[in-house]
Coordinates of C-alpha atoms and ligand atoms in Angstrom, one line a residue:
M1 CA -92.7 -40.7 -86.5
C2 CA -96.2 -42.1 -87.2
G3 CA -96.7 -46.0 -88.4
I4 CA -99.1 -47.1 -90.9
V5 CA -100.3 -50.4 -92.3
G6 CA -103.2 -51.7 -94.4
Y7 CA -104.3 -54.7 -95.6
I8 CA -106.9 -55.9 -98.2
G9 CA -107.3 -59.9 -98.9
S10 CA -109.7 -62.7 -97.6
R11 CA -108.2 -63.3 -93.9
P12 CA -110.1 -60.7 -91.1
A13 CA -108.1 -57.6 -91.2
V14 CA -108.1 -56.7 -87.6
P15 CA -105.8 -59.1 -86.2
I16 CA -103.2 -58.4 -89.0
L17 CA -103.4 -54.7 -88.8
L18 CA -102.9 -55.1 -84.9
G19 CA -100.1 -57.2 -85.3
G20 CA -98.7 -55.0 -87.8
L21 CA -98.9 -51.8 -85.9
K22 CA -97.1 -53.7 -82.9
R23 CA -94.2 -53.9 -85.1
L24 CA -94.3 -50.4 -86.2
E25 CA -95.0 -48.9 -82.7
Y26 CA -91.4 -47.9 -82.4
R27 CA -92.4 -45.3 -84.6
G28 CA -94.5 -43.8 -82.8
Y29 CA -96.7 -44.9 -79.6
D30 CA -98.9 -42.1 -78.4
S31 CA -102.5 -43.2 -79.6
A32 CA -103.2 -46.1 -82.3
G33 CA -106.4 -47.0 -84.8
I34 CA -108.3 -48.8 -87.4
A35 CA -110.5 -48.6 -90.0
V36 CA -112.1 -51.6 -91.5
G37 CA -114.2 -51.6 -94.8
N38 CA -117.0 -53.9 -94.9
G39 CA -119.3 -51.6 -97.4
S40 CA -119.4 -49.3 -94.8
V41 CA -116.1 -48.0 -93.1
G42 CA -115.9 -48.8 -89.0
V43 CA -113.3 -46.6 -87.1
F44 CA -111.7 -47.7 -83.5
K45 CA -109.1 -45.4 -82.3
Q46 CA -107.8 -44.4 -78.8
K47 CA -105.1 -42.5 -77.0
G48 CA -102.4 -45.2 -76.0
S49 CA -100.8 -48.2 -76.9
V50 CA -101.5 -50.8 -79.6
G51 CA -102.0 -53.0 -76.9
A52 CA -104.3 -51.2 -75.0
L53 CA -106.4 -50.3 -78.2
E54 CA -106.4 -54.6 -78.8
V55 CA -107.6 -54.6 -75.1
A56 CA -110.5 -52.0 -75.7
L57 CA -111.3 -53.7 -78.9
Q58 CA -112.1 -56.9 -77.7
A59 CA -114.2 -55.5 -74.8
S60 CA -116.2 -53.5 -77.3
S61 CA -119.3 -54.7 -79.0
S62 CA -117.9 -53.1 -82.4
M63 CA -118.3 -55.3 -85.8
L64 CA -115.1 -54.8 -87.1
G65 CA -114.4 -58.4 -86.6
D66 CA -115.4 -60.0 -89.8
A67 CA -114.2 -57.2 -92.6
T68 CA -111.4 -58.2 -94.8
M69 CA -109.4 -54.8 -95.5
G70 CA -108.5 -52.1 -93.3
I71 CA -105.8 -49.7 -92.1
G72 CA -104.3 -49.2 -89.2
H73 CA -102.0 -46.2 -87.6
T74 CA -99.8 -45.6 -84.3
R75 CA -99.0 -41.9 -83.7
W76 CA -96.0 -39.8 -82.8
A77 CA -97.6 -36.7 -82.3
T78 CA -96.7 -33.3 -84.1
H79 CA -99.8 -31.3 -84.4
G80 CA -102.2 -31.8 -81.3
D81 CA -101.8 -33.4 -78.0
P82 CA -102.1 -37.4 -77.7
S83 CA -105.7 -38.1 -77.2
D84 CA -108.6 -39.8 -78.6
R85 CA -109.6 -37.1 -80.9
N86 CA -106.3 -36.4 -82.5
S87 CA -105.4 -40.1 -83.0
H88 CA -106.3 -41.5 -86.5
P89 CA -107.5 -42.8 -88.5
H90 CA -109.6 -39.8 -89.8
T91 CA -113.1 -39.4 -91.0
S92 CA -115.2 -37.0 -93.5
M93 CA -118.1 -35.9 -91.6
D94 CA -120.4 -38.1 -92.7
G95 CA -117.7 -41.2 -91.8
S96 CA -117.8 -42.6 -95.4
I97 CA -114.1 -42.2 -95.7
A98 CA -111.1 -42.9 -93.6
L99 CA -107.8 -41.8 -93.6
I100 CA -103.9 -42.4 -91.9
H101 CA -101.6 -39.9 -92.7
N102 CA -97.5 -40.2 -91.6
G103 CA -95.9 -36.8 -92.1
I104 CA -96.7 -33.0 -91.7
I105 CA -99.0 -30.8 -93.7
E106 CA -97.3 -27.7 -93.9
N107 CA -100.3 -25.7 -95.3
Y108 CA -102.8 -27.2 -93.1
S109 CA -104.0 -24.0 -91.6
A110 CA -105.1 -22.5 -95.0
L111 CA -106.8 -25.4 -96.1
R112 CA -108.7 -25.6 -92.7
T113 CA -110.0 -22.0 -93.3
E114 CA -110.7 -22.5 -96.7
L115 CA -112.6 -25.8 -95.9
R116 CA -114.4 -24.3 -92.7
S117 CA -115.9 -21.7 -95.0
Q118 CA -117.1 -24.6 -97.1
G119 CA -118.8 -25.9 -93.9
F120 CA -116.5 -28.5 -93.2
E121 CA -116.4 -29.0 -89.4
F122 CA -113.4 -30.3 -87.5
A123 CA -112.9 -33.1 -84.8
S124 CA -109.3 -33.0 -83.9
D125 CA -106.3 -30.3 -84.0
T126 CA -104.1 -32.1 -85.9
D127 CA -102.9 -31.0 -89.3
S128 CA -103.9 -34.6 -91.1
E129 CA -107.6 -34.5 -90.8
V130 CA -107.5 -31.6 -93.5
L131 CA -106.6 -34.3 -95.9
V132 CA -110.0 -36.2 -95.4
H133 CA -112.1 -33.1 -95.5
L134 CA -110.3 -32.1 -98.8
I135 CA -111.2 -35.3 -100.4
D136 CA -114.6 -35.3 -99.5
S137 CA -114.9 -31.7 -100.9
I138 CA -113.3 -32.5 -104.3
W139 CA -115.2 -36.1 -104.2
S140 CA -118.7 -34.7 -103.5
S141 CA -118.5 -32.5 -105.9
C142 CA -118.0 -34.7 -108.5
P143 CA -119.2 -38.1 -107.2
E144 CA -118.2 -39.7 -110.4
L145 CA -115.0 -39.7 -109.6
S146 CA -112.9 -42.4 -108.4
M147 CA -111.7 -42.4 -104.8
E148 CA -108.2 -42.4 -106.7
E149 CA -108.9 -39.3 -108.6
A150 CA -110.6 -37.7 -105.7
V151 CA -107.3 -38.1 -103.5
R152 CA -104.8 -37.0 -106.9
K153 CA -106.7 -34.1 -107.1
A154 CA -106.9 -33.4 -103.4
L155 CA -102.9 -34.2 -103.0
H156 CA -102.4 -31.1 -105.7
H157 CA -103.6 -28.4 -102.9
V158 CA -100.9 -30.1 -100.4
D159 CA -97.7 -28.5 -99.5
G160 CA -95.1 -30.8 -96.8
A161 CA -95.0 -34.6 -96.2
Y162 CA -97.2 -37.7 -96.3
G163 CA -97.6 -41.2 -96.2
I164 CA -101.2 -41.5 -96.4
C165 CA -104.0 -45.0 -96.6
V166 CA -107.6 -43.9 -97.8
I167 CA -110.9 -46.1 -97.6
S168 CA -114.2 -45.5 -98.2
G169 CA -117.6 -47.1 -98.7
R170 CA -118.6 -45.0 -101.7
D171 CA -115.3 -47.0 -103.4
P172 CA -115.2 -49.8 -101.2
Q173 CA -112.7 -53.2 -102.0
R174 CA -109.4 -51.1 -102.6
I175 CA -107.3 -49.0 -101.0
V176 CA -105.7 -45.7 -102.1
V177 CA -102.1 -44.5 -101.1
A178 CA -99.9 -42.1 -101.4
R179 CA -96.4 -40.9 -100.3
K180 CA -93.9 -37.7 -100.6
G181 CA -91.7 -37.7 -97.7
S182 CA -92.7 -40.3 -95.6
P183 CA -91.8 -44.1 -96.7
L184 CA -94.4 -46.4 -97.6
V185 CA -94.0 -50.1 -98.9
I186 CA -96.5 -52.6 -100.6
G187 CA -96.5 -56.2 -99.6
L188 CA -96.9 -58.9 -102.7
G189 CA -99.0 -61.8 -101.1
D190 CA -101.0 -64.7 -102.9
G191 CA -104.7 -63.1 -103.5
E192 CA -103.5 -60.6 -100.0
F193 CA -101.6 -57.2 -100.2
F194 CA -100.0 -55.6 -97.1
I195 CA -99.3 -51.7 -96.9
A196 CA -96.6 -50.5 -94.4
S197 CA -94.2 -47.7 -93.4
D198 CA -91.5 -50.0 -93.7
A199 CA -91.1 -53.9 -94.0
A200 CA -91.1 -55.0 -90.4
P201 CA -95.0 -55.9 -90.4
I202 CA -94.9 -57.4 -93.6
V203 CA -91.7 -60.0 -93.5
E204 CA -93.8 -62.3 -91.4
H205 CA -96.8 -62.6 -94.2
T206 CA -94.6 -62.2 -97.3
K207 CA -90.7 -61.2 -98.8
K208 CA -91.4 -59.4 -102.0
V209 CA -92.5 -56.0 -101.6
V210 CA -92.6 -52.8 -103.6
Y211 CA -91.5 -49.7 -102.3
L212 CA -93.1 -46.5 -103.4
S213 CA -90.9 -43.5 -104.5
D214 CA -91.8 -39.9 -103.6
G215 CA -95.0 -38.2 -105.4
E216 CA -96.4 -41.8 -106.4
M217 CA -99.5 -43.6 -105.2
A218 CA -101.2 -46.5 -105.6
V219 CA -104.6 -48.4 -105.5
V220 CA -104.5 -51.5 -103.7
T221 CA -107.1 -54.5 -104.6
R222 CA -107.6 -58.1 -103.9
D223 CA -106.3 -58.8 -107.7
G224 CA -103.5 -56.6 -107.5
Y225 CA -102.4 -52.8 -107.3
H226 CA -101.2 -50.0 -109.7
V227 CA -98.6 -47.5 -109.2
K228 CA -99.0 -43.9 -110.8
T229 CA -97.5 -40.6 -109.7
V230 CA -99.9 -37.7 -108.7
G231 CA -99.3 -36.6 -111.7
N232 CA -101.5 -39.3 -113.2
E233 CA -98.6 -41.1 -115.0
A234 CA -98.2 -44.7 -114.8
R235 CA -95.2 -46.3 -112.9
E236 CA -93.5 -50.1 -113.3
K237 CA -92.1 -50.8 -110.0
S238 CA -89.4 -53.3 -109.2
V239 CA -90.5 -56.2 -106.5
T240 CA -87.6 -56.2 -103.8
E241 CA -86.9 -60.0 -102.1
L242 CA -86.9 -58.8 -98.0
D243 CA -83.4 -59.7 -97.0
F244 CA -84.3 -60.5 -93.1
D245 CA -86.6 -63.0 -91.6
L246 CA -88.9 -62.7 -88.4
E247 CA -87.0 -63.7 -85.8
E248 CA -84.8 -60.9 -86.4
I249 CA -87.5 -58.5 -85.4
E250 CA -88.1 -60.6 -82.3
K251 CA -86.8 -60.0 -78.7
G252 CA -84.7 -63.3 -78.6
G253 CA -85.3 -63.7 -75.4
F254 CA -84.0 -60.5 -73.8
E255 CA -86.2 -58.0 -72.1
H256 CA -85.8 -55.1 -74.6
F257 CA -84.7 -55.0 -78.1
M258 CA -82.2 -52.6 -77.0
L259 CA -80.3 -55.0 -74.7
K260 CA -80.7 -57.5 -77.5
E261 CA -79.1 -55.3 -79.9
I262 CA -76.2 -54.3 -77.6
F263 CA -75.5 -57.9 -77.5
E264 CA -75.9 -58.6 -81.2
Q265 CA -72.8 -56.4 -81.8
P266 CA -70.1 -59.2 -81.9
V267 CA -72.4 -60.5 -84.9
T268 CA -73.4 -57.8 -86.5
M269 CA -69.5 -55.9 -86.9
Q270 CA -68.7 -59.5 -88.6
E271 CA -71.9 -58.9 -90.7
V272 CA -70.5 -55.5 -92.0
M273 CA -66.9 -56.9 -92.5
R274 CA -68.4 -60.2 -94.4
G275 CA -67.1 -60.6 -97.9
R276 CA -65.5 -57.3 -97.6
V277 CA -62.5 -58.0 -95.9
R278 CA -59.8 -60.3 -95.6
H279 CA -57.8 -59.5 -92.4
E280 CA -54.7 -61.6 -93.6
D281 CA -53.4 -59.9 -96.6
G282 CA -54.8 -56.7 -96.2
F283 CA -57.9 -57.0 -98.5
V284 CA -60.7 -54.8 -98.5
R285 CA -63.3 -54.0 -101.0
L286 CA -66.7 -51.9 -101.0
G287 CA -68.6 -53.1 -103.9
G288 CA -71.2 -50.5 -103.6
I289 CA -68.9 -47.4 -104.0
E290 CA -66.4 -49.2 -106.7
D291 CA -67.5 -47.4 -109.7
Y292 CA -67.2 -44.2 -107.7
L293 CA -63.7 -45.0 -106.1
D294 CA -61.8 -42.7 -108.5
R295 CA -64.0 -39.5 -108.0
I296 CA -64.0 -40.1 -104.2
R297 CA -60.5 -40.4 -104.0
D298 CA -59.7 -37.3 -105.8
A299 CA -62.3 -35.4 -103.9
R300 CA -61.5 -31.9 -103.0
R301 CA -63.4 -32.6 -99.7
I302 CA -65.5 -34.9 -98.0
V303 CA -68.6 -33.4 -96.3
I304 CA -70.5 -36.0 -94.1
C305 CA -74.2 -35.3 -93.5
A306 CA -76.5 -36.9 -90.8
C307 CA -78.6 -36.6 -87.7
G308 CA -78.1 -38.0 -83.9
T309 CA -76.0 -40.7 -83.2
S310 CA -75.1 -40.9 -87.1
W311 CA -73.8 -37.6 -86.7
H312 CA -71.7 -39.0 -83.8
A313 CA -70.6 -41.7 -86.3
G314 CA -69.7 -39.3 -89.0
L315 CA -67.5 -37.3 -86.2
I316 CA -65.4 -40.6 -86.1
G317 CA -65.5 -40.9 -90.1
E318 CA -63.7 -37.7 -90.0
Y319 CA -60.8 -38.7 -87.6
L320 CA -60.7 -41.7 -90.0
L321 CA -60.4 -40.4 -93.1
E322 CA -58.3 -37.8 -92.2
E323 CA -55.9 -40.0 -91.0
F324 CA -55.7 -42.6 -93.4
A325 CA -56.9 -41.0 -96.3
R326 CA -55.7 -37.6 -95.8
I327 CA -58.5 -36.0 -97.5
P328 CA -59.9 -32.6 -95.7
V329 CA -63.5 -33.5 -94.3
E330 CA -66.1 -31.7 -92.7
V331 CA -69.1 -33.0 -90.6
D332 CA -72.4 -31.1 -90.4
Y333 CA -75.6 -31.5 -88.8
A334 CA -78.1 -32.6 -91.7
S335 CA -80.8 -30.0 -90.8
E336 CA -78.0 -27.3 -90.7
F337 CA -76.5 -28.3 -94.0
R338 CA -79.7 -27.7 -95.9
Y339 CA -80.3 -24.5 -95.1
R340 CA -76.9 -22.6 -95.1
N341 CA -76.5 -22.6 -98.7
P342 CA -73.2 -24.6 -98.5
I343 CA -70.6 -24.1 -101.3
L344 CA -70.4 -27.2 -103.2
D345 CA -69.7 -28.5 -106.6
E346 CA -68.8 -31.8 -108.4
H347 CA -65.0 -31.7 -106.9
D348 CA -66.7 -32.8 -103.5
V349 CA -68.0 -35.7 -102.2
V350 CA -71.2 -35.7 -99.7
I351 CA -71.6 -38.9 -97.6
V352 CA -75.1 -39.1 -95.7
I353 CA -75.4 -41.8 -93.0
S354 CA -78.5 -42.8 -91.7
Q355 CA -79.7 -45.9 -90.0
S356 CA -83.3 -45.5 -91.2
G357 CA -82.5 -44.0 -94.4
E358 CA -85.8 -42.2 -94.3
T359 CA -84.7 -39.5 -91.9
A360 CA -86.1 -36.0 -93.6
D361 CA -83.1 -33.7 -92.7
T362 CA -80.8 -36.1 -94.2
L363 CA -82.9 -36.6 -97.1
A364 CA -83.0 -33.3 -97.9
A365 CA -79.4 -32.5 -97.4
L366 CA -78.6 -35.5 -99.9
R367 CA -81.0 -33.9 -102.6
L368 CA -79.6 -30.3 -101.9
A369 CA -76.1 -32.1 -102.3
K370 CA -76.9 -33.5 -105.6
E371 CA -78.5 -30.4 -107.3
K372 CA -75.2 -28.6 -106.6
G373 CA -73.3 -31.4 -108.5
A374 CA -71.6 -33.2 -106.1
L375 CA -71.1 -37.0 -105.6
V376 CA -73.4 -38.2 -102.9
V377 CA -72.6 -41.6 -101.1
G378 CA -74.9 -43.3 -98.6
I379 CA -74.0 -45.5 -95.3
C380 CA -77.5 -46.7 -94.7
N381 CA -78.7 -49.8 -92.4
V382 CA -82.3 -50.2 -93.9
V383 CA -82.1 -51.8 -97.4
G384 CA -84.2 -50.2 -99.7
S385 CA -85.1 -47.1 -97.9
T386 CA -85.7 -43.7 -99.6
I387 CA -81.8 -42.4 -98.6
A388 CA -80.4 -45.8 -100.2
R389 CA -82.2 -45.6 -103.5
E390 CA -81.5 -41.6 -104.1
T391 CA -77.9 -41.9 -103.4
H392 CA -75.1 -42.4 -106.3
C393 CA -73.7 -45.3 -104.9
G394 CA -73.3 -46.5 -101.1
M395 CA -72.5 -49.1 -98.6
Y396 CA -75.5 -50.6 -96.7
T397 CA -74.3 -51.5 -93.0
H398 CA -75.8 -55.1 -92.7
A399 CA -76.5 -54.8 -88.8
G400 CA -79.8 -56.5 -89.8
P401 CA -83.4 -54.7 -88.5
E402 CA -82.5 -52.3 -85.2
I403 CA -85.7 -51.7 -83.4
G404 CA -84.7 -50.1 -80.3
V405 CA -85.2 -46.4 -80.7
A406 CA -81.9 -45.8 -79.0
S407 CA -79.3 -46.7 -81.7
T408 CA -76.5 -49.2 -80.8
K409 CA -75.5 -51.6 -83.1
A410 CA -76.4 -49.6 -85.7
F411 CA -73.7 -47.1 -84.6
T412 CA -70.7 -48.9 -84.4
A413 CA -71.8 -50.8 -88.0
Q414 CA -71.6 -47.0 -89.1
V415 CA -68.0 -46.5 -87.7
I416 CA -67.0 -50.0 -89.0
V417 CA -67.9 -48.8 -92.8
L418 CA -66.5 -45.5 -92.2
Y419 CA -63.3 -47.2 -91.0
L420 CA -63.4 -49.6 -94.1
L421 CA -64.2 -46.9 -96.3
S422 CA -60.9 -45.0 -95.0
L423 CA -58.6 -47.5 -95.8
V424 CA -59.8 -48.2 -99.3
L425 CA -59.2 -44.6 -100.1
S426 CA -55.9 -45.0 -98.6
K427 CA -54.9 -47.3 -100.8
D428 CA -52.0 -47.0 -103.1
R429 CA -52.1 -43.6 -101.5
S430 CA -51.2 -43.1 -98.1
L431 CA -51.1 -46.6 -96.5
S432 CA -48.9 -49.3 -97.8
R433 CA -50.7 -53.2 -98.3
H434 CA -49.1 -54.3 -95.3
D435 CA -50.2 -50.9 -92.9
I436 CA -53.8 -51.9 -94.2
S437 CA -53.4 -55.3 -93.2
L438 CA -52.4 -53.9 -90.0
Y439 CA -55.3 -52.0 -89.5
L440 CA -57.5 -54.5 -90.5
R441 CA -56.3 -57.1 -88.3
E442 CA -57.1 -54.6 -85.6
L443 CA -60.5 -54.4 -86.8
G444 CA -60.7 -58.1 -86.9
E445 CA -60.1 -58.8 -83.0
V446 CA -62.8 -56.2 -82.1
P447 CA -65.9 -58.7 -82.4
E448 CA -64.2 -60.8 -79.8
K449 CA -63.2 -57.9 -77.7
V450 CA -66.9 -56.9 -77.7
S451 CA -67.7 -60.4 -76.4
R452 CA -65.3 -59.9 -73.8
I453 CA -66.8 -56.5 -72.8
L454 CA -70.4 -57.6 -72.8
E455 CA -69.2 -59.9 -69.7
L456 CA -69.2 -56.8 -67.8
N457 CA -72.8 -56.6 -68.0
D458 CA -73.3 -57.1 -64.3
Q459 CA -70.8 -55.2 -62.7
I460 CA -71.8 -52.2 -65.1
L461 CA -75.4 -53.0 -63.9
E462 CA -73.7 -52.3 -60.0
I463 CA -72.4 -49.2 -61.0
A464 CA -75.6 -47.9 -62.6
R465 CA -77.1 -48.6 -59.4
E466 CA -75.4 -45.7 -57.8
Y467 CA -76.2 -43.3 -60.6
V468 CA -80.3 -43.6 -60.4
D469 CA -81.2 -40.5 -59.3
S470 CA -78.7 -38.6 -61.1
R471 CA -79.9 -35.4 -62.6
N472 CA -76.8 -34.7 -64.8
C473 CA -73.8 -36.4 -66.5
L474 CA -70.5 -35.5 -68.4
Y475 CA -68.7 -37.3 -70.8
L476 CA -65.4 -36.7 -71.4
G477 CA -63.1 -38.1 -74.4
R478 CA -60.3 -36.9 -76.4
G479 CA -59.4 -37.5 -80.1
Y480 CA -61.3 -40.7 -81.7
N481 CA -63.3 -40.7 -78.4
F482 CA -64.2 -37.2 -78.0
P483 CA -67.5 -38.4 -80.3
V484 CA -67.7 -41.0 -78.4
A485 CA -68.4 -39.4 -75.5
L486 CA -71.3 -37.5 -77.4
E487 CA -72.7 -40.6 -78.1
G488 CA -72.8 -41.7 -74.6
A489 CA -74.4 -38.6 -73.2
L490 CA -76.7 -38.9 -75.9
K491 CA -78.0 -42.6 -75.1
L492 CA -78.5 -41.4 -71.3
K493 CA -80.3 -38.3 -72.2
E494 CA -82.5 -40.4 -74.9
I495 CA -83.4 -43.1 -72.4
S496 CA -83.1 -42.3 -69.2
Y497 CA -84.1 -38.7 -69.4
I498 CA -80.7 -37.2 -67.0
H499 CA -79.7 -34.4 -68.9
A500 CA -76.2 -35.4 -69.9
E501 CA -73.4 -33.6 -72.1
G502 CA -70.3 -34.4 -73.9
Y503 CA -67.1 -32.9 -74.5
P504 CA -63.8 -33.1 -75.7
A505 CA -62.1 -33.8 -72.2
A506 CA -59.2 -30.5 -72.4
E507 CA -62.6 -28.4 -73.2
M508 CA -64.0 -29.0 -69.7
K509 CA -61.8 -25.7 -68.2
H510 CA -63.2 -23.7 -70.7
G511 CA -66.8 -23.9 -68.7
P512 CA -68.1 -26.9 -68.3
I513 CA -65.8 -27.9 -65.3
A514 CA -68.1 -24.9 -63.4
L515 CA -70.9 -27.9 -63.4
I516 CA -68.8 -30.0 -61.4
D517 CA -69.6 -31.1 -57.8
E518 CA -70.2 -34.1 -55.4
D519 CA -73.8 -34.4 -57.5
M520 CA -72.1 -34.5 -61.0
P521 CA -70.8 -38.2 -62.2
V522 CA -68.4 -37.7 -65.0
V523 CA -67.9 -40.6 -67.6
F524 CA -63.9 -40.5 -68.7
I525 CA -63.0 -42.6 -71.7
A526 CA -59.5 -43.3 -70.4
Q527 CA -57.6 -44.3 -73.2
Q528 CA -54.3 -45.4 -72.4
D529 CA -52.9 -43.7 -76.0
A530 CA -50.8 -40.5 -76.2
T531 CA -53.6 -38.3 -74.6
H532 CA -53.6 -40.8 -71.6
G533 CA -51.2 -38.4 -69.5
K534 CA -53.4 -35.4 -70.3
I535 CA -56.6 -37.9 -68.9
L536 CA -55.5 -38.3 -65.7
S537 CA -55.0 -34.6 -65.1
N538 CA -58.5 -33.7 -66.5
V539 CA -59.6 -36.9 -64.0
E540 CA -57.5 -35.1 -61.0
E541 CA -59.3 -31.4 -61.8
V542 CA -62.7 -33.3 -61.7
R543 CA -61.7 -35.2 -57.9
S544 CA -60.4 -31.9 -56.8
R545 CA -63.9 -30.5 -57.1
K546 CA -65.5 -33.8 -55.5
G547 CA -66.8 -34.8 -58.9
R548 CA -67.4 -38.5 -59.0
V549 CA -65.7 -40.3 -61.8
I550 CA -66.5 -43.1 -63.8
A551 CA -63.5 -44.5 -66.2
V552 CA -63.6 -46.5 -69.3
A553 CA -59.9 -47.8 -68.9
N554 CA -57.6 -50.4 -70.5
E555 CA -56.9 -53.3 -68.9
G556 CA -53.7 -52.8 -66.5
D557 CA -54.5 -49.0 -66.0
E558 CA -53.5 -49.0 -62.4
E559 CA -53.1 -44.9 -62.2
I560 CA -56.8 -44.6 -63.1
A561 CA -58.3 -47.2 -60.6
R562 CA -56.2 -44.5 -57.7
L563 CA -58.6 -41.7 -59.3
A564 CA -61.7 -42.8 -60.1
D565 CA -64.8 -44.1 -58.0
H566 CA -65.4 -47.1 -60.6
V567 CA -63.2 -48.5 -63.3
I568 CA -64.8 -50.4 -66.0
Y569 CA -61.9 -52.1 -67.5
I570 CA -62.1 -53.3 -71.5
P571 CA -59.1 -54.7 -73.5
S572 CA -56.7 -52.2 -75.1
A573 CA -56.6 -51.6 -78.9
A574 CA -55.0 -49.2 -81.6
A575 CA -56.8 -46.0 -80.9
P576 CA -58.5 -45.6 -84.5
V577 CA -60.8 -49.0 -83.5
T578 CA -61.1 -47.9 -79.6
P579 CA -64.4 -46.0 -80.5
L580 CA -66.3 -49.4 -81.2
L581 CA -65.2 -51.0 -77.9
N582 CA -65.3 -47.7 -75.6
V583 CA -69.0 -47.2 -76.7
I584 CA -70.2 -50.4 -75.5
P585 CA -69.9 -49.9 -72.0
L586 CA -71.6 -46.5 -72.1
Q587 CA -74.5 -48.4 -74.3
M588 CA -74.7 -50.4 -71.3
L589 CA -74.7 -48.1 -68.3
S590 CA -77.5 -45.9 -69.8
Y591 CA -79.4 -48.9 -70.4
H592 CA -79.0 -50.1 -66.7
I593 CA -79.5 -46.4 -65.6
A594 CA -82.7 -45.9 -67.5
T595 CA -84.4 -49.4 -66.8
L596 CA -83.6 -49.2 -62.9
R597 CA -85.2 -45.7 -63.1
G598 CA -88.3 -47.4 -64.6
C599 CA -88.2 -46.0 -68.3
N600 CA -89.4 -48.1 -71.2
V601 CA -86.1 -48.1 -73.0
D602 CA -87.6 -49.5 -76.4
R603 CA -90.0 -46.3 -76.6
P604 CA -88.4 -43.5 -75.0
R605 CA -90.8 -40.7 -74.2
N606 CA -91.2 -38.1 -77.1
L607 CA -89.0 -40.1 -79.5
A608 CA -89.3 -42.1 -82.9
K609 CA -87.1 -44.6 -84.4
S610 CA -86.8 -42.8 -87.9
V611 CA -87.7 -38.9 -87.8
T612 CA -89.5 -38.6 -91.2
V613 CA -90.7 -35.1 -90.8
E614 CA -88.3 -32.0 -90.5
Ligands
AGP701 C1 -80.1 -42.1 -81.6 O1 -80.5 -43.2 -80.9 C2 -81.0 -41.5 -82.3 N1 -82.5 -42.7 -82.6 C3 -81.5 -40.4 -83.3 O2 -80.8 -39.2 -82.5 C4 -81.2 -41.0 -84.3 O3 -79.6 -41.2 -84.8 C5 -81.3 -40.1 -85.3 O4 -82.5 -39.7 -85.5 C6 -80.8 -40.2 -86.8 O5 -81.5 -41.2 -87.3 P1 -80.9 -42.5 -88.8 O6 -80.0 -42.8 -88.6 O7 -82.2 -43.3 -89.1 O8 -81.0 -41.0 -89.8

């Protein structure tokens, strides 16, 4: 999705806006622009990265330099291709109003027709531009209105999702912002204020933030801010203290955020467990759901809703919750769940999983589940995100800011939270305290085992070199590791643009085997568990059709070495924790193949870190 920033204070706004946009570029990066207010409004925007915008600005003779308030935008195109004229900010025909927008205006076509009939001309193909002309049409017909009032009235005509910032020379020295569906945060500085889609651009300036909720708007000046609903009701907002530091959103010497986040996992995995687990005596506690534990334990069933990588974590959660807690579980794509009119009531528990906590489909699934009376439990990484604030209760994954678009450390953190949840629910029900301490001990050994797997980086790089030119790839796993096969395939797809599919290994014979030939690499997760013999037969089936095999296997497994072209040996562990180990080589393999192909792994094409529109 798009990234939005704003600043009003006493310092030059341009460098602050550009710095903020760079921190948000993982949200969208096909064009960028800024608008500053200095009595009149000055706009500078173009197709391409924020870095390119900065260079163009320095080369231009634009007089934006000394303005001390402004707004900025980095775009992820939904309506209108990436181009100079479709980049934001959009302005009114006389240039006196500038607006940036994150989201989708669903009734933009009708509004466009109406505004055209009033004589408004459109400079872009975007849905967003209708907003600035709508504000202009209302304000021009009632010049005595304040900018806040004009924006409020305009929003009453809008269907869809938006996070907007508006400035104008007609009502200078203030920024009007509003949100519905798309996130917005206000950073409270000393005589200066910051606005952004998330806290990443704000933390280097202040740790005090206010999260706007859906249907709220704010007016921000140098003296302060006030929040009201779009319905004009005043709102008192609580101030949140950010719990992360600037260096956590820096690359820390790694070439890419994705690689840094892969290598952070031994630490982030411990962070997930901190204060929740005592391995030695089987103590496990999840404070965020304690008040609802009985209701969760007595649930008729648990429905897990999520998207993308979080959905894969949900699938592993199904295996864990059914095995440990013996509660029936089903896992749904949030985008399907929200439209299939699911049978739900107060006897059901819905778990929504989201790294960003802003994914539109997951948010809608949450709201639908609440409407139907189910208890909604959240598993989120971003503190203060919309999903975290709207669930009944939940657990943070504490993986720290995840900047790389391809999720890695958040995935393993989600799986650990689901593991702990399964053990908490199994207490005095299906597992003894002793069993629980055994499973906690297994979990406790995972970070160190992951550190050993990360040492295989060079070997995995060498394997990657042999598959750089692949056009397709198949990932196969069984049991707990079937979802890991799906996750491995997703990682390769999203950052290297190689077509890849994950399957339960036994499912291969029912179709995918037709794809196998000497050009089809097949990645096997060959766990030395009850299914090992079956996996070896599957490897034989691939070999007999000249498929090339990469196997992630346990140290000491000589049989697989006989069959596979490449074997990545990793430490063994109890089946329920193996996804946390097996996914690491798959993350690294996709990373190396993608970088060797020259792909920008932190900014994969067509993708965005949090998908805040449908
Ligand atoms: C994963 O690498 C992708 N970035 C994507 O599939 C992501 O998992 C999905 O958009 C869900 O995001 P969320 O966890 O923030 O809700």
